[in-house]
PDB file of C-alpha atoms in Angstrom:
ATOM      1  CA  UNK A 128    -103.471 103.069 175.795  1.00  0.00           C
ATOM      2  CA  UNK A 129    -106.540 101.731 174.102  1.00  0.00           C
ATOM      3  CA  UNK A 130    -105.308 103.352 170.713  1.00  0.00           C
ATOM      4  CA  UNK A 131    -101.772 101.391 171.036  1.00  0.00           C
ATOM      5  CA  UNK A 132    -103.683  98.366 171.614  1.00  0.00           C
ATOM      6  CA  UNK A 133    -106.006  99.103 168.293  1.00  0.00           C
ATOM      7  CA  UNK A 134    -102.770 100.048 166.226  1.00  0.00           C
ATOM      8  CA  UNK A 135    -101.014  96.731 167.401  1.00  0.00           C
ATOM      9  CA  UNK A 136    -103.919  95.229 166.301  1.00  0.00           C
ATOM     10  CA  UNK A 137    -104.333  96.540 163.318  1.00  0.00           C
ATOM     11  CA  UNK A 138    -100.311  96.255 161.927  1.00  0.00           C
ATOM     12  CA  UNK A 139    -101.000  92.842 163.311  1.00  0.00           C
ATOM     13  CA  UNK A 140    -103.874  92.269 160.574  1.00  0.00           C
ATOM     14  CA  UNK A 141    -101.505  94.008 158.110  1.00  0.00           C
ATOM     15  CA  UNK A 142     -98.821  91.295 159.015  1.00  0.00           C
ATOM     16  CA  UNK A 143    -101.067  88.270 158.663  1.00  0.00           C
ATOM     17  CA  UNK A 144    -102.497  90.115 155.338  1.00  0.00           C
ATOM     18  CA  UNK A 145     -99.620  90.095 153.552  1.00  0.00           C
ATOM     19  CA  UNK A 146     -98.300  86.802 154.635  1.00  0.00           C
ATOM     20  CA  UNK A 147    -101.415  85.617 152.864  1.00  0.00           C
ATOM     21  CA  UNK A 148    -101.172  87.683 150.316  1.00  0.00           C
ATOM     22  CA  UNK A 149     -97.834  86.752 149.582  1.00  0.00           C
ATOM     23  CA  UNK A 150     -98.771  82.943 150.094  1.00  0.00           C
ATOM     24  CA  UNK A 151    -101.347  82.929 147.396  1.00  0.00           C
ATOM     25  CA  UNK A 152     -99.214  85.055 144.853  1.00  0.00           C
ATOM     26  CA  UNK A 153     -96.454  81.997 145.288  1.00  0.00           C
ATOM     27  CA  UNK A 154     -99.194  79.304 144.513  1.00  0.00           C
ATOM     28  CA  UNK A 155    -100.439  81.157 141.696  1.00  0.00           C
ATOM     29  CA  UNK A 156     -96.571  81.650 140.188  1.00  0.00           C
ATOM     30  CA  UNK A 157     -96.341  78.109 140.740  1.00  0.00           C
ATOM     31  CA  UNK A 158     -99.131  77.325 138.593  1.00  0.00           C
ATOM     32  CA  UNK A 159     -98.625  79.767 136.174  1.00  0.00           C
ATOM     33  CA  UNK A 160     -95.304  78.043 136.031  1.00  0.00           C
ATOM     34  CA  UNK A 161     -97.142  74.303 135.275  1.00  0.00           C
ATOM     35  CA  UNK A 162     -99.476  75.837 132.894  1.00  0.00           C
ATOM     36  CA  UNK A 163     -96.411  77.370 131.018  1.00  0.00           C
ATOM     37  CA  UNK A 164     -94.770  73.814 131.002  1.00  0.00           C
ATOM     38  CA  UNK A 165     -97.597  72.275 129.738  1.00  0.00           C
ATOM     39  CA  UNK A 166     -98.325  74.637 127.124  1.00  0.00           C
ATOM     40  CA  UNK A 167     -94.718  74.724 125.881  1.00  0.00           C
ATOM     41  CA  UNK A 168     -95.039  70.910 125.426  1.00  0.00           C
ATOM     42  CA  UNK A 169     -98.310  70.840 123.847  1.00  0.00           C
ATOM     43  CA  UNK A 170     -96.622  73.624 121.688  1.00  0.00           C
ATOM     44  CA  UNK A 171     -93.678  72.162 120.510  1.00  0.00           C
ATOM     45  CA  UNK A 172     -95.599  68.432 119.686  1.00  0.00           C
ATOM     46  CA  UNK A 173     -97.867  70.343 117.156  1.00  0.00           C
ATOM     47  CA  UNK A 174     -94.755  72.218 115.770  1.00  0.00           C
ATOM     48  CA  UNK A 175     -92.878  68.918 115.458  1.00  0.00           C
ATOM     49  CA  UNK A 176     -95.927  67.125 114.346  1.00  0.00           C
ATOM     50  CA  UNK A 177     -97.003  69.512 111.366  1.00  0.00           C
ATOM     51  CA  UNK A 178     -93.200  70.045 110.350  1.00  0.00           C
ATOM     52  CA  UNK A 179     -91.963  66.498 110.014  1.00  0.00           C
ATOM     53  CA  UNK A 180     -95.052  64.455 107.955  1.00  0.00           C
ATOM     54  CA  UNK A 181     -93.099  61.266 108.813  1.00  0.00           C
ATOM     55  CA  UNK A 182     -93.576  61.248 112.796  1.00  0.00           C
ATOM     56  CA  UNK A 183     -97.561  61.810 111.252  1.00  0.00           C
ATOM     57  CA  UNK A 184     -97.159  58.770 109.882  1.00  0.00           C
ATOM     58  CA  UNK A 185     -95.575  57.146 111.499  1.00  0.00           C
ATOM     59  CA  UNK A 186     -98.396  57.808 115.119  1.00  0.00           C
ATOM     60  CA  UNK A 187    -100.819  56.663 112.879  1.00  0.00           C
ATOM     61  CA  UNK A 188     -99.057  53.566 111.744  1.00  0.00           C
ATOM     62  CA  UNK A 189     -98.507  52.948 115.029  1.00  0.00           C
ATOM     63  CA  UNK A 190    -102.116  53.662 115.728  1.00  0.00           C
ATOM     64  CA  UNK A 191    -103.024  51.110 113.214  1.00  0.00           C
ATOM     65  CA  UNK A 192    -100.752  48.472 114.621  1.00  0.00           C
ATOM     66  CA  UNK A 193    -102.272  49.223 118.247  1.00  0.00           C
ATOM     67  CA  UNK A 194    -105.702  48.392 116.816  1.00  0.00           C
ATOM     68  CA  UNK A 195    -104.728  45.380 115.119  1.00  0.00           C
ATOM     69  CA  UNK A 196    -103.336  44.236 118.116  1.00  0.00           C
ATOM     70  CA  UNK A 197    -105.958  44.932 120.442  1.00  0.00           C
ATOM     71  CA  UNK A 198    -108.685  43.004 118.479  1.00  0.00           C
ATOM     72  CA  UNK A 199    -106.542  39.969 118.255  1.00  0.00           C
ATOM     73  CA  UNK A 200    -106.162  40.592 121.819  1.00  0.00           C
ATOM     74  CA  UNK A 201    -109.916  40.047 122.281  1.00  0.00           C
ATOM     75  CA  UNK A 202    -110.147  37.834 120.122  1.00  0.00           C
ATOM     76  CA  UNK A 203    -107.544  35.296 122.062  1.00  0.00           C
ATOM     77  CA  UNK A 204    -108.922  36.223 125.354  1.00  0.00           C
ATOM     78  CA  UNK A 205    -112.400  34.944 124.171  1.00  0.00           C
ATOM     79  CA  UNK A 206    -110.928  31.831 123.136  1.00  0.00           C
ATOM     80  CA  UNK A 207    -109.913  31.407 126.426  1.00  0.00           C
ATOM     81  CA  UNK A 208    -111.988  28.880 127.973  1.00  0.00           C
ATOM     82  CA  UNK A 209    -113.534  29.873 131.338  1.00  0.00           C
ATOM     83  CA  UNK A 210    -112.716  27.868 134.356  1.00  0.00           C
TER      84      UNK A 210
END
């Protein structure tokens, strides 16, 4: 009787094992899956960037324009006067 009891006992460590196991193999798919996303993106903005040398400059026109903008920005917001 006591070896049924250790053989229940054991299949039910096997049980909660491989739910576990199989838990953790799903969260790791699932962030093998984000990484692959992410990677894919990052991927295809260098292709896109290094093939077409508009969209290059174009970002950093845009970058300039940012700039430009931000420091009249700061400029207007110090000629604010303070109440």
């Amino acid at each position: 009787m006591a070896e049924s009891e250790f053989q229940e006992g054991n299949y039910d460590d096997r049980a909660k094992m491989r739910e576990n196991l199989k838990k953790d193999m799903e969260e790791l798919l699932e962030k093998m899956e984000k990484l692959t996303v992410r990677a894919t993106c990052m991927v295809y903005n260098c292709v896109s960037i290094r093939t077409s040398p508009d969209l290059t400059n174009a970002m950093q026109h845009l970058e300039d324009v940012f700039l430009r903008c931000k420091e009249q920005m700061e400029k207007k917001w110090q000629e604010v006067p303070m109440e």
